[in-house]
Amino acid sequence: MSLSRTAGALVSASASTSALLKFAAPSSSSRCPQCLRAFSSYKPYRQSSKRQLQTASAYYPSTFNPEPPPRNLGVPDTSIAGGVPEVNNTIPPRLTPDQREASAQDDRPSISIPESEAQRSKPTATSKPALRPRRYNFGPRKATIKLSPAAVSHLRDLLNRPEPKLIRIGTKAKGCSGLAYHLEYVDKPSKLDEQVEQDGVKVLIDNKALLNIIGSEMDWLEDKLNQRFVFKNPNITEQCGCGESFSVS
């Protein structure tokens, strides 16, 4: 009876011990997937500043843009653009004395010229420069002044005197219209005077009055009151009533 109680106590004690060990045993090694995910995305606070190495990727040439042509494309093959010139290192064969004389005779000119003729200077052909054609065809020059037969006759009488005199025609600022004729006797013309010769008589025109009286006609007028030279001037635009002064355009 005591033995059975002892065995029952031992069985109950072993059962309680196994139950206690079962609760005291560590849990299984399985973990929560969220914990693993959080742990894997965690980055350390202090990370190395060195750049991580990366293996070179495979190179695939692009066919969108063609390769540029070489720089020396289309350049003639000269000593600069071309390649290295080939140097001929072969030694020419030696010539015998007979061959040297024959080559010297071949190099001499076949025609001989005397030394005196060779030293004589030869005239060089000088080409005349071609004359340029005239671009402007100017009309005939307008006569400076014309002389009437009466004026020519009176001027010839003045030149036939013992002391011949020349008449110089000019203009002066005078009168109500601005200009008036001025005639004077001179012995010889000056360098700037315009000389007009007609029918053997000569008249001088002052260069300052040339533009005012060009194209005029000179006449000799005699009446009961006076004798004088008169002028028919086509350049006159205005003239006073007495006819002494005039103005030109």
mmCIF file of C-alpha atoms in Angstrom:
data_model
loop_
_atom_site.group_PDB
_atom_site.id
_atom_site.type_symbol
_atom_site.label_atom_id
_atom_site.label_comp_id
_atom_site.label_asym_id
_atom_site.label_seq_id
_atom_site.Cartn_x
_atom_site.Cartn_y
_atom_site.Cartn_z
ATOM 1 C CA MET A 1 0.000 0.000 0.000
ATOM 2 C CA SER A 2 2.810 2.305 0.880
ATOM 3 C CA LEU A 3 4.641 1.229 -2.238
ATOM 4 C CA SER A 4 1.740 2.157 -4.446
ATOM 5 C CA ARG A 5 1.457 5.518 -2.776
ATOM 6 C CA THR A 6 5.138 6.131 -3.238
ATOM 7 C CA ALA A 7 4.927 5.216 -6.914
ATOM 8 C CA GLY A 8 1.899 7.440 -7.384
ATOM 9 C CA ALA A 9 3.675 10.295 -5.728
ATOM 10 C CA LEU A 10 6.675 9.800 -7.961
ATOM 11 C CA VAL A 11 4.463 9.713 -11.054
ATOM 12 C CA SER A 12 2.694 12.900 -10.038
ATOM 13 C CA ALA A 13 5.986 14.586 -9.227
ATOM 14 C CA SER A 14 7.451 13.626 -12.621
ATOM 15 C CA ALA A 15 4.307 14.879 -14.334
ATOM 16 C CA SER A 16 4.497 18.211 -12.562
ATOM 17 C CA THR A 17 8.204 18.468 -13.323
ATOM 18 C CA SER A 18 7.651 17.819 -17.008
ATOM 19 C CA ALA A 19 4.870 20.386 -17.074
ATOM 20 C CA LEU A 20 7.103 22.885 -15.337
ATOM 21 C CA LEU A 21 9.979 22.229 -17.770
ATOM 22 C CA LYS A 22 7.594 22.594 -20.657
ATOM 23 C CA PHE A 23 6.616 26.098 -19.577
ATOM 24 C CA ALA A 24 10.191 26.997 -18.666
ATOM 25 C CA ALA A 25 11.621 25.897 -22.084
ATOM 26 C CA PRO A 26 12.524 28.743 -24.530
ATOM 27 C CA SER A 27 10.150 29.598 -27.301
ATOM 28 C CA SER A 28 10.680 28.455 -30.867
ATOM 29 C CA SER A 29 13.203 30.164 -33.114
ATOM 30 C CA SER A 30 10.518 31.602 -35.501
ATOM 31 C CA ARG A 31 10.368 35.383 -35.580
ATOM 32 C CA CYS A 32 7.922 38.002 -36.775
ATOM 33 C CA PRO A 33 8.379 38.969 -40.446
ATOM 34 C CA GLN A 34 7.731 42.663 -39.645
ATOM 35 C CA CYS A 35 10.637 42.622 -37.180
ATOM 36 C CA LEU A 36 12.926 41.146 -39.826
ATOM 37 C CA ARG A 37 11.826 43.735 -42.367
ATOM 38 C CA ALA A 38 12.496 46.591 -39.981
ATOM 39 C CA PHE A 39 15.871 45.179 -39.086
ATOM 40 C CA SER A 40 16.900 44.727 -42.721
ATOM 41 C CA SER A 41 15.989 48.365 -43.671
ATOM 42 C CA TYR A 42 17.934 49.826 -40.777
ATOM 43 C CA LYS A 43 21.001 51.821 -41.729
ATOM 44 C CA PRO A 44 23.891 52.474 -39.378
ATOM 45 C CA TYR A 45 24.367 56.034 -38.151
ATOM 46 C CA ARG A 46 27.991 56.275 -39.126
ATOM 47 C CA GLN A 47 28.602 55.067 -42.633
ATOM 48 C CA SER A 48 31.880 55.106 -44.555
ATOM 49 C CA SER A 49 32.381 58.174 -46.856
ATOM 50 C CA LYS A 50 34.230 56.128 -49.430
ATOM 51 C CA ARG A 51 32.453 55.542 -52.685
ATOM 52 C CA GLN A 52 31.472 51.986 -53.204
ATOM 53 C CA LEU A 53 33.117 50.220 -56.088
ATOM 54 C CA GLN A 54 31.072 49.409 -59.112
ATOM 55 C CA THR A 55 32.006 46.998 -61.812
ATOM 56 C CA ALA A 56 32.142 48.377 -65.349
ATOM 57 C CA SER A 57 29.063 47.611 -67.351
ATOM 58 C CA ALA A 58 29.246 46.156 -70.804
ATOM 59 C CA TYR A 59 29.824 48.761 -73.593
ATOM 60 C CA TYR A 60 27.362 48.784 -76.435
ATOM 61 C CA PRO A 61 28.336 51.183 -79.255
ATOM 62 C CA SER A 62 25.577 53.534 -80.379
ATOM 63 C CA THR A 63 24.635 53.554 -84.043
ATOM 64 C CA PHE A 64 22.565 56.759 -83.947
ATOM 65 C CA ASN A 65 25.499 59.171 -84.650
ATOM 66 C CA PRO A 66 28.076 57.978 -87.230
ATOM 67 C CA GLU A 67 31.754 58.375 -86.472
ATOM 68 C CA PRO A 68 33.315 61.628 -87.793
ATOM 69 C CA PRO A 69 35.613 61.301 -90.820
ATOM 70 C CA PRO A 70 39.365 61.592 -90.264
ATOM 71 C CA ARG A 71 40.921 65.062 -90.373
ATOM 72 C CA ASN A 72 43.146 64.409 -93.361
ATOM 73 C CA LEU A 73 40.269 63.244 -95.550
ATOM 74 C CA GLY A 74 40.437 65.013 -98.914
ATOM 75 C CA VAL A 75 43.849 66.594 -98.198
ATOM 76 C CA PRO A 76 46.431 66.017 -100.936
ATOM 77 C CA ASP A 77 49.241 63.739 -100.043
ATOM 78 C CA THR A 78 51.954 66.302 -99.368
ATOM 79 C CA SER A 79 55.024 66.195 -97.208
ATOM 80 C CA ILE A 80 53.011 67.489 -94.237
ATOM 81 C CA ALA A 81 49.645 65.766 -94.621
ATOM 82 C CA GLY A 82 50.984 62.584 -96.115
ATOM 83 C CA GLY A 83 52.892 59.803 -94.514
ATOM 84 C CA VAL A 84 56.590 59.588 -93.943
ATOM 85 C CA PRO A 85 58.409 59.783 -97.286
ATOM 86 C CA GLU A 86 60.420 56.858 -98.267
ATOM 87 C CA VAL A 87 64.129 57.444 -98.371
ATOM 88 C CA ASN A 88 66.110 55.784 -101.080
ATOM 89 C CA ASN A 89 69.184 54.440 -99.390
ATOM 90 C CA THR A 90 70.552 52.824 -102.488
ATOM 91 C CA ILE A 91 74.010 54.011 -103.517
ATOM 92 C CA PRO A 92 74.266 55.041 -107.192
ATOM 93 C CA PRO A 93 76.727 52.996 -109.199
ATOM 94 C CA ARG A 94 80.113 54.486 -109.916
ATOM 95 C CA LEU A 95 80.730 55.696 -113.439
ATOM 96 C CA THR A 96 83.821 54.907 -115.405
ATOM 97 C CA PRO A 97 85.881 57.757 -116.932
ATOM 98 C CA ASP A 98 84.457 57.011 -120.395
ATOM 99 C CA GLN A 99 80.897 57.203 -119.118
ATOM 100 C CA ARG A 100 81.652 60.524 -117.351
ATOM 101 C CA GLU A 101 82.986 62.091 -120.575
ATOM 102 C CA ALA A 102 79.959 60.876 -122.520
ATOM 103 C CA SER A 103 77.518 62.364 -119.961
ATOM 104 C CA ALA A 104 79.458 65.689 -119.942
ATOM 105 C CA GLN A 105 79.205 65.894 -123.737
ATOM 106 C CA ASP A 106 75.470 65.226 -123.570
ATOM 107 C CA ASP A 107 74.999 68.089 -121.064
ATOM 108 C CA ARG A 108 76.754 70.673 -123.277
ATOM 109 C CA PRO A 109 74.481 72.827 -125.505
ATOM 110 C CA SER A 110 74.396 71.874 -129.122
ATOM 111 C CA ILE A 111 74.421 75.531 -130.362
ATOM 112 C CA SER A 112 77.432 77.694 -129.557
ATOM 113 C CA ILE A 113 77.051 81.509 -129.285
ATOM 114 C CA PRO A 114 80.061 83.854 -129.483
ATOM 115 C CA GLU A 115 80.895 85.603 -126.237
ATOM 116 C CA SER A 116 80.663 89.084 -127.795
ATOM 117 C CA GLU A 117 77.149 88.362 -129.053
ATOM 118 C CA ALA A 118 76.092 86.829 -125.748
ATOM 119 C CA GLN A 119 77.227 89.921 -123.823
ATOM 120 C CA ARG A 120 75.475 92.311 -126.220
ATOM 121 C CA SER A 121 72.418 93.896 -124.648
ATOM 122 C CA LYS A 122 69.133 93.123 -126.350
ATOM 123 C CA PRO A 123 66.407 95.748 -126.594
ATOM 124 C CA THR A 124 63.364 94.921 -124.514
ATOM 125 C CA ALA A 125 59.974 95.287 -126.151
ATOM 126 C CA THR A 126 58.050 97.962 -124.304
ATOM 127 C CA SER A 127 54.319 97.505 -124.515
ATOM 128 C CA LYS A 128 52.292 100.694 -124.675
ATOM 129 C CA PRO A 129 49.521 100.887 -122.110
ATOM 130 C CA ALA A 130 46.094 100.509 -123.615
ATOM 131 C CA LEU A 131 44.179 103.746 -123.652
ATOM 132 C CA ARG A 132 40.910 103.641 -121.794
ATOM 133 C CA PRO A 133 37.869 104.587 -123.841
ATOM 134 C CA ARG A 134 36.308 107.909 -122.950
ATOM 135 C CA ARG A 135 33.249 107.425 -120.789
ATOM 136 C CA TYR A 136 31.808 110.863 -121.388
ATOM 137 C CA ASN A 137 31.360 112.456 -124.773
ATOM 138 C CA PHE A 138 31.483 116.157 -124.082
ATOM 139 C CA GLY A 139 29.861 118.430 -126.607
ATOM 140 C CA PRO A 140 31.739 121.186 -128.376
ATOM 141 C CA ARG A 141 32.963 123.922 -126.078
ATOM 142 C CA LYS A 142 30.810 126.983 -126.030
ATOM 143 C CA ALA A 143 32.529 130.085 -127.364
ATOM 144 C CA THR A 144 33.596 132.431 -124.602
ATOM 145 C CA ILE A 145 32.566 135.540 -126.510
ATOM 146 C CA LYS A 146 31.725 136.414 -130.097
ATOM 147 C CA LEU A 147 32.690 139.590 -131.919
ATOM 148 C CA SER A 148 30.455 141.310 -134.391
ATOM 149 C CA PRO A 149 31.958 142.711 -137.656
ATOM 150 C CA ALA A 150 31.670 146.263 -136.321
ATOM 151 C CA ALA A 151 33.486 145.286 -133.110
ATOM 152 C CA VAL A 152 36.224 143.522 -135.114
ATOM 153 C CA SER A 153 36.719 146.603 -137.289
ATOM 154 C CA HIS A 154 37.016 148.963 -134.322
ATOM 155 C CA LEU A 155 39.389 146.615 -132.440
ATOM 156 C CA ARG A 156 41.612 146.370 -135.525
ATOM 157 C CA ASP A 157 41.867 150.178 -135.628
ATOM 158 C CA LEU A 158 43.022 150.164 -132.006
ATOM 159 C CA LEU A 159 45.717 147.578 -132.722
ATOM 160 C CA ASN A 160 47.010 149.462 -135.772
ATOM 161 C CA ARG A 161 47.817 152.620 -133.845
ATOM 162 C CA PRO A 162 51.442 153.574 -133.033
ATOM 163 C CA GLU A 163 50.882 152.327 -129.499
ATOM 164 C CA PRO A 164 48.688 149.225 -129.851
ATOM 165 C CA LYS A 165 46.369 148.479 -126.957
ATOM 166 C CA LEU A 166 44.516 145.360 -125.897
ATOM 167 C CA ILE A 167 41.078 145.479 -124.334
ATOM 168 C CA ARG A 168 40.379 143.444 -121.189
ATOM 169 C CA ILE A 169 36.722 142.727 -120.451
ATOM 170 C CA GLY A 170 35.661 142.242 -116.833
ATOM 171 C CA THR A 171 32.787 142.844 -114.414
ATOM 172 C CA LYS A 172 32.488 144.842 -111.204
ATOM 173 C CA ALA A 173 29.928 145.084 -108.436
ATOM 174 C CA LYS A 174 28.110 148.214 -109.506
ATOM 175 C CA GLY A 175 24.628 149.535 -110.144
ATOM 176 C CA CYS A 176 21.242 148.604 -108.791
ATOM 177 C CA SER A 177 21.246 145.065 -110.211
ATOM 178 C CA GLY A 178 24.674 144.044 -108.900
ATOM 179 C CA LEU A 179 27.086 143.727 -111.852
ATOM 180 C CA ALA A 180 28.355 146.044 -114.580
ATOM 181 C CA TYR A 181 30.815 145.620 -117.459
ATOM 182 C CA HIS A 182 34.290 147.039 -116.988
ATOM 183 C CA LEU A 183 36.637 147.572 -119.963
ATOM 184 C CA GLU A 184 40.230 148.714 -119.708
ATOM 185 C CA TYR A 185 43.279 149.051 -121.958
ATOM 186 C CA VAL A 186 46.316 146.870 -121.196
ATOM 187 C CA ASP A 187 49.686 146.408 -122.855
ATOM 188 C CA LYS A 188 50.031 142.644 -122.367
ATOM 189 C CA PRO A 189 47.812 139.885 -121.008
ATOM 190 C CA SER A 190 48.271 138.438 -117.540
ATOM 191 C CA LYS A 191 48.707 134.749 -116.758
ATOM 192 C CA LEU A 192 45.076 134.221 -115.732
ATOM 193 C CA ASP A 193 43.414 136.113 -118.585
ATOM 194 C CA GLU A 194 41.372 134.230 -121.187
ATOM 195 C CA GLN A 195 42.419 135.180 -124.731
ATOM 196 C CA VAL A 196 39.837 135.174 -127.504
ATOM 197 C CA GLU A 197 41.055 135.661 -131.086
ATOM 198 C CA GLN A 198 38.735 136.189 -134.042
ATOM 199 C CA ASP A 199 39.430 137.512 -137.537
ATOM 200 C CA GLY A 200 42.970 138.574 -136.583
ATOM 201 C CA VAL A 201 42.027 140.592 -133.502
ATOM 202 C CA LYS A 202 42.480 139.577 -129.872
ATOM 203 C CA VAL A 203 40.382 140.297 -126.794
ATOM 204 C CA LEU A 204 41.244 139.508 -123.157
ATOM 205 C CA ILE A 205 38.674 138.357 -120.595
ATOM 206 C CA ASP A 206 39.237 138.547 -116.872
ATOM 207 C CA ASN A 207 39.072 135.091 -115.268
ATOM 208 C CA LYS A 208 36.798 136.392 -112.494
ATOM 209 C CA ALA A 209 34.211 137.562 -115.048
ATOM 210 C CA LEU A 210 34.418 134.499 -117.275
ATOM 211 C CA LEU A 211 31.333 132.765 -115.830
ATOM 212 C CA ASN A 212 29.271 135.955 -116.034
ATOM 213 C CA ILE A 213 29.822 136.770 -119.701
ATOM 214 C CA ILE A 214 30.470 133.366 -121.299
ATOM 215 C CA GLY A 215 28.475 132.973 -124.501
ATOM 216 C CA SER A 216 27.981 136.735 -124.946
ATOM 217 C CA GLU A 217 28.290 138.710 -128.149
ATOM 218 C CA MET A 218 30.324 141.937 -128.259
ATOM 219 C CA ASP A 219 29.219 144.674 -130.630
ATOM 220 C CA TRP A 220 30.270 148.308 -131.430
ATOM 221 C CA LEU A 221 27.517 150.909 -131.333
ATOM 222 C CA GLU A 222 27.757 154.469 -132.680
ATOM 223 C CA ASP A 223 25.032 157.111 -132.461
ATOM 224 C CA LYS A 224 24.759 160.901 -132.221
ATOM 225 C CA LEU A 225 25.314 160.888 -128.466
ATOM 226 C CA ASN A 226 28.142 158.406 -127.849
ATOM 227 C CA GLN A 227 30.183 155.504 -129.124
ATOM 228 C CA ARG A 228 30.562 152.379 -127.041
ATOM 229 C CA PHE A 229 30.804 148.592 -126.899
ATOM 230 C CA VAL A 230 27.590 146.773 -126.062
ATOM 231 C CA PHE A 231 27.048 143.148 -125.036
ATOM 232 C CA LYS A 232 24.263 140.679 -125.676
ATOM 233 C CA ASN A 233 24.502 138.353 -122.679
ATOM 234 C CA PRO A 234 22.192 135.250 -122.562
ATOM 235 C CA ASN A 235 23.021 134.706 -118.874
ATOM 236 C CA ILE A 236 21.269 137.889 -117.710
ATOM 237 C CA THR A 237 18.196 137.248 -115.537
ATOM 238 C CA GLU A 238 17.531 140.825 -114.377
ATOM 239 C CA GLN A 239 18.608 144.204 -115.698
ATOM 240 C CA CYS A 240 18.075 147.762 -114.562
ATOM 241 C CA GLY A 241 16.139 150.296 -116.667
ATOM 242 C CA CYS A 242 19.178 152.252 -117.821
ATOM 243 C CA GLY A 243 20.942 149.075 -118.974
ATOM 244 C CA GLU A 244 24.085 149.779 -117.004
ATOM 245 C CA SER A 245 23.928 146.914 -114.482
ATOM 246 C CA PHE A 246 22.597 143.373 -114.608
ATOM 247 C CA SER A 247 22.438 140.150 -112.622
ATOM 248 C CA VAL A 248 23.000 136.569 -113.736
ATOM 249 C CA SER A 249 21.612 133.275 -112.439
#
